[in-house]
């Protein structure tokens, strides 16, 4: 009996292996087989002979089909590239799966779950081919697979493909990840073809932008199948410089596919679906936005906690009331439960038991849940409000909105001064519009009688100014008696959007949840545990977890400071003095201190050279190749930075060379201004840099470079501590 079972198992395994080998062979044949029109293509146009490499053929394929109750998504990409210089040879000699398939500067490709098949071959100028045995030659380093391709030379062609099959168990509906990709790449492309296949119950949004050719339907042998193609030729290489949004300007395409078996599930879809499956949706009108959202938003939820919060409270106006309720809501329905999620994730406490004994918790998990819940409060207070629908600037304009995932929604409460409210993180502030959508056109959904979306119009969202997004650092510098160690003490205050990243980067949950517990008089998770013995045990485990995280945080603080300055530091200490979570004008502040040993200061005979310019942190170094720019400039938001550095001059020394620290470059795009003076035994240096707008046309690039270069040059300046 055992022999029969083993025999059957062997037959099954062998059959599976043969089936897998057959599938791989079929995939290989589809790319490199007898029907490959490019298998002998090895010449490139004269106009691209000075390029590093040229893509002879790029092919992308997307296939969406259903099989019974399952849905299968098949995607693939192939590139045939001719290498024209040593830089390209070096680039492709180590073939990283991550670099080739997991990222694209224009968006798009990711390494997929499911069955992945990869093929690589090298074609020599005389036509001989060498196929790489991927299974045998791939090695895993730094958590990714790589293949070293030997004997690669200038003039060779590297031809590779990646094929993925992803099965999904979905009886009713499923929204596939959107794909958003520029047509061009780092190298010029001679020929490009995208194929797209779907069938009934698959709804497709697909559009091209900025001059890219349209997707066109082509005949299919199967009447139930729909086939489309996008064909392009002679595509110049893309530049992907710093401060640029490729999808906003370059030829590109975007699509999303949504599977829905019936009209019922079409109505539940979180996508702007076309009216019929056999019609590609290429745009979404303002009226369609209205139709989509009018059923999504309505007052819903229990605001008993909010009403309790409002008891015996007075506010100077409605705007203040809205702000305070927003911050309370952020705690009551969000930060109040962060400890619970951490306790559950680390297996310290089962929070579901704790809250089950206590009360049924309300946790808001999305923009829609937040808006619907806050609508109850606004309706109850008879406050006029709207809902804003916007899209981040990186996606292009609101008129080009195609994919529901690219929409951001928020509330605008029309008090004496409009109050904008976005779905919260632990740090979001009332009155602050997310920097990704500020200063853009957006749709306003008008609300009737405090409860129903009835109309839509277009507005321009407010923009913050560089003075709103401001960082000030007060730095005190002293030197050790042997002049080998620099001690730095710094006080940092960040306002507006400048604090967004730093708050998330520097704060752990214990830096803000206990602040909220104290502010609103709510109980910590541990206080909800009624069993004394278990409470003591949980308390010890939670304290141990926080101690471990604080050690990690301390290391991160030091690494962050080293990254900021560009040199090693020692003995770093940082204390957060204000979380900056209750108002956009309330700063996030922290004090830190560190030592720099055997750096910044160097002996020069009887004197010392001190690199004081480096204390404003590393600045943007514009390279020669960046000076000529054709792309427009997109930065995250207008912002400004001020440094006040005071250095105690060692006894017996005077400071010379201050003239190099006095700089002033200002224009319409921004500026850098610095001064240096000596007052008694103190060297005082001030530096101020600012960016005026989040967008600049490329014609202004030279003006930006002027003040950026001035700031960088400042970091290279030194003063001389001259022995008296």
mmCIF file of N, CA and C in Angstrom, residues 668-721:
data_model
loop_
_atom_site.group_PDB
_atom_site.id
_atom_site.type_symbol
_atom_site.label_atom_id
_atom_site.label_comp_id
_atom_site.label_asym_id
_atom_site.label_seq_id
_atom_site.Cartn_x
_atom_site.Cartn_y
_atom_site.Cartn_z
ATOM 1 N N UNK A 668 13.070 85.399 -8.090
ATOM 2 C CA UNK A 668 11.655 85.023 -8.009
ATOM 3 C C UNK A 668 11.444 83.579 -7.564
ATOM 4 N N UNK A 669 12.463 82.720 -7.721
ATOM 5 C CA UNK A 669 12.289 81.306 -7.369
ATOM 6 C C UNK A 669 12.652 81.009 -5.923
ATOM 7 N N UNK A 670 13.428 81.893 -5.289
ATOM 8 C CA UNK A 670 13.856 81.655 -3.918
ATOM 9 C C UNK A 670 15.121 82.422 -3.620
ATOM 10 N N UNK A 671 15.811 81.988 -2.576
ATOM 11 C CA UNK A 671 17.022 82.712 -2.246
ATOM 12 C C UNK A 671 17.844 82.038 -1.177
ATOM 13 N N UNK A 672 19.085 82.496 -1.058
ATOM 14 C CA UNK A 672 19.976 82.096 0.031
ATOM 15 C C UNK A 672 20.726 83.335 0.486
ATOM 16 N N UNK A 673 20.594 83.629 1.777
ATOM 17 C CA UNK A 673 21.235 84.811 2.358
ATOM 18 C C UNK A 673 21.957 84.379 3.630
ATOM 19 N N UNK A 674 23.222 84.761 3.756
ATOM 20 C CA UNK A 674 23.974 84.411 4.961
ATOM 21 C C UNK A 674 24.841 85.585 5.395
ATOM 22 N N UNK A 675 25.054 85.660 6.698
ATOM 23 C CA UNK A 675 25.909 86.709 7.265
ATOM 24 C C UNK A 675 26.760 86.109 8.375
ATOM 25 N N UNK A 676 27.878 86.741 8.653
ATOM 26 C CA UNK A 676 28.750 86.294 9.736
ATOM 27 C C UNK A 676 29.362 87.503 10.416
ATOM 28 N N UNK A 677 29.295 87.518 11.741
ATOM 29 C CA UNK A 677 29.875 88.621 12.522
ATOM 30 C C UNK A 677 30.531 88.050 13.772
ATOM 31 N N UNK A 678 31.433 88.849 14.358
ATOM 32 C CA UNK A 678 32.040 88.495 15.636
ATOM 33 C C UNK A 678 31.594 89.513 16.667
ATOM 34 N N UNK A 679 31.025 89.001 17.752
ATOM 35 C CA UNK A 679 30.598 89.855 18.863
ATOM 36 C C UNK A 679 31.287 89.350 20.124
ATOM 37 N N UNK A 680 32.309 90.079 20.572
ATOM 38 C CA UNK A 680 33.081 89.637 21.727
ATOM 39 C C UNK A 680 33.810 88.344 21.392
ATOM 40 N N UNK A 681 33.569 87.305 22.188
ATOM 41 C CA UNK A 681 34.213 86.007 21.924
ATOM 42 C C UNK A 681 33.270 85.044 21.210
ATOM 43 N N UNK A 682 32.256 85.595 20.535
ATOM 44 C CA UNK A 682 31.269 84.772 19.843
ATOM 45 C C UNK A 682 31.297 85.031 18.333
ATOM 46 N N UNK A 683 31.384 83.948 17.580
ATOM 47 C CA UNK A 683 31.182 84.021 16.137
ATOM 48 C C UNK A 683 29.718 83.704 15.869
ATOM 49 N N UNK A 684 29.012 84.643 15.220
ATOM 50 C CA UNK A 684 27.587 84.454 14.965
ATOM 51 C C UNK A 684 27.339 84.385 13.460
ATOM 52 N N UNK A 685 26.748 83.280 13.044
ATOM 53 C CA UNK A 685 26.470 83.038 11.634
ATOM 54 C C UNK A 685 24.975 82.818 11.462
ATOM 55 N N UNK A 686 24.405 83.491 10.462
ATOM 56 C CA UNK A 686 23.000 83.288 10.127
ATOM 57 C C UNK A 686 22.893 82.884 8.662
ATOM 58 N N UNK A 687 22.010 81.941 8.391
ATOM 59 C CA UNK A 687 21.780 81.501 7.010
ATOM 60 C C UNK A 687 20.283 81.294 6.821
ATOM 61 N N UNK A 688 19.788 81.726 5.665
ATOM 62 C CA UNK A 688 18.355 81.620 5.384
ATOM 63 C C UNK A 688 18.179 81.196 3.926
ATOM 64 N N UNK A 689 17.482 80.101 3.724
ATOM 65 C CA UNK A 689 17.209 79.597 2.373
ATOM 66 C C UNK A 689 15.709 79.407 2.216
ATOM 67 N N UNK A 690 15.189 79.727 1.012
ATOM 68 C CA UNK A 690 13.748 79.567 0.807
ATOM 69 C C UNK A 690 13.434 79.262 -0.657
ATOM 70 N N UNK A 691 12.351 78.503 -0.846
ATOM 71 C CA UNK A 691 11.796 78.173 -2.164
ATOM 72 C C UNK A 691 10.415 78.821 -2.241
ATOM 73 N N UNK A 692 10.176 79.676 -3.216
ATOM 74 C CA UNK A 692 8.954 80.480 -3.213
ATOM 75 C C UNK A 692 7.710 79.715 -3.638
ATOM 76 N N UNK A 693 7.858 78.755 -4.571
ATOM 77 C CA UNK A 693 6.674 78.071 -5.099
ATOM 78 C C UNK A 693 6.958 76.585 -5.298
ATOM 79 N N UNK A 694 5.887 75.809 -5.357
ATOM 80 C CA UNK A 694 6.039 74.368 -5.576
ATOM 81 C C UNK A 694 6.259 74.036 -7.045
ATOM 82 N N UNK A 695 5.975 74.978 -7.934
ATOM 83 C CA UNK A 695 6.165 74.749 -9.371
ATOM 84 C C UNK A 695 6.913 75.923 -9.985
ATOM 85 N N UNK A 696 7.868 75.584 -10.840
ATOM 86 C CA UNK A 696 8.576 76.604 -11.615
ATOM 87 C C UNK A 696 8.733 76.086 -13.045
ATOM 88 N N UNK A 697 8.535 76.942 -14.043
ATOM 89 C CA UNK A 697 8.809 76.515 -15.423
ATOM 90 C C UNK A 697 10.306 76.309 -15.610
ATOM 91 N N UNK A 698 10.672 75.493 -16.599
ATOM 92 C CA UNK A 698 12.092 75.201 -16.784
ATOM 93 C C UNK A 698 12.911 76.452 -17.121
ATOM 94 N N UNK A 699 12.249 77.478 -17.617
ATOM 95 C CA UNK A 699 12.961 78.728 -17.916
ATOM 96 C C UNK A 699 13.523 79.381 -16.652
ATOM 97 N N UNK A 700 12.991 79.008 -15.492
ATOM 98 C CA UNK A 700 13.471 79.573 -14.224
ATOM 99 C C UNK A 700 14.546 78.710 -13.559
ATOM 100 N N UNK A 701 14.933 77.613 -14.217
ATOM 101 C CA UNK A 701 15.876 76.689 -13.595
ATOM 102 C C UNK A 701 17.202 77.375 -13.257
ATOM 103 N N UNK A 702 17.678 78.228 -14.141
ATOM 104 C CA UNK A 702 18.957 78.906 -13.885
ATOM 105 C C UNK A 702 18.881 79.770 -12.631
ATOM 106 N N UNK A 703 17.709 80.342 -12.358
ATOM 107 C CA UNK A 703 17.548 81.150 -11.150
ATOM 108 C C UNK A 703 17.580 80.270 -9.898
ATOM 109 N N UNK A 704 16.952 79.095 -9.986
ATOM 110 C CA UNK A 704 17.003 78.177 -8.845
ATOM 111 C C UNK A 704 18.429 77.710 -8.603
ATOM 112 N N UNK A 705 19.116 77.368 -9.677
ATOM 113 C CA UNK A 705 20.496 76.899 -9.541
ATOM 114 C C UNK A 705 21.358 77.962 -8.869
ATOM 115 N N UNK A 706 21.079 79.223 -9.135
ATOM 116 C CA UNK A 706 21.887 80.308 -8.567
ATOM 117 C C UNK A 706 21.856 80.280 -7.040
ATOM 118 N N UNK A 707 20.664 80.185 -6.442
ATOM 119 C CA UNK A 707 20.642 80.205 -4.976
ATOM 120 C C UNK A 707 20.987 78.840 -4.382
ATOM 121 N N UNK A 708 20.699 77.756 -5.118
ATOM 122 C CA UNK A 708 21.098 76.433 -4.642
ATOM 123 C C UNK A 708 22.615 76.306 -4.609
ATOM 124 N N UNK A 709 23.274 76.825 -5.631
ATOM 125 C CA UNK A 709 24.733 76.805 -5.654
ATOM 126 C C UNK A 709 25.324 77.650 -4.527
ATOM 127 N N UNK A 710 24.674 78.787 -4.251
ATOM 128 C CA UNK A 710 25.161 79.639 -3.162
ATOM 129 C C UNK A 710 25.083 78.893 -1.824
ATOM 130 N N UNK A 711 23.978 78.154 -1.615
ATOM 131 C CA UNK A 711 23.820 77.393 -0.375
ATOM 132 C C UNK A 711 24.842 76.261 -0.300
ATOM 133 N N UNK A 712 25.054 75.585 -1.427
ATOM 134 C CA UNK A 712 26.051 74.504 -1.424
ATOM 135 C C UNK A 712 27.445 75.063 -1.175
ATOM 136 N N UNK A 713 27.755 76.162 -1.827
ATOM 137 C CA UNK A 713 29.084 76.751 -1.665
ATOM 138 C C UNK A 713 29.329 77.168 -0.222
ATOM 139 N N UNK A 714 28.256 77.597 0.453
ATOM 140 C CA UNK A 714 28.385 77.974 1.859
ATOM 141 C C UNK A 714 28.891 76.788 2.683
ATOM 142 N N UNK A 715 28.417 75.594 2.378
ATOM 143 C CA UNK A 715 28.833 74.411 3.151
ATOM 144 C C UNK A 715 30.307 74.080 2.935
ATOM 145 N N UNK A 716 30.904 74.625 1.897
ATOM 146 C CA UNK A 716 32.318 74.362 1.622
ATOM 147 C C UNK A 716 33.235 75.418 2.251
ATOM 148 N N UNK A 717 32.630 76.447 2.834
ATOM 149 C CA UNK A 717 33.435 77.548 3.377
ATOM 150 C C UNK A 717 33.986 77.210 4.762
ATOM 151 N N UNK A 718 35.140 77.815 5.054
ATOM 152 C CA UNK A 718 35.840 77.582 6.318
ATOM 153 C C UNK A 718 36.265 78.925 6.913
ATOM 154 N N UNK A 719 36.475 78.908 8.212
ATOM 155 C CA UNK A 719 37.086 80.070 8.865
ATOM 156 C C UNK A 719 38.393 79.623 9.501
ATOM 157 N N UNK A 720 39.260 80.584 9.730
ATOM 158 C CA UNK A 720 40.557 80.287 10.347
ATOM 159 C C UNK A 720 40.557 80.772 11.790
ATOM 160 N N UNK A 721 40.853 79.847 12.696
ATOM 161 C CA UNK A 721 41.078 80.215 14.093
ATOM 162 C C UNK A 721 42.570 80.515 14.227
#
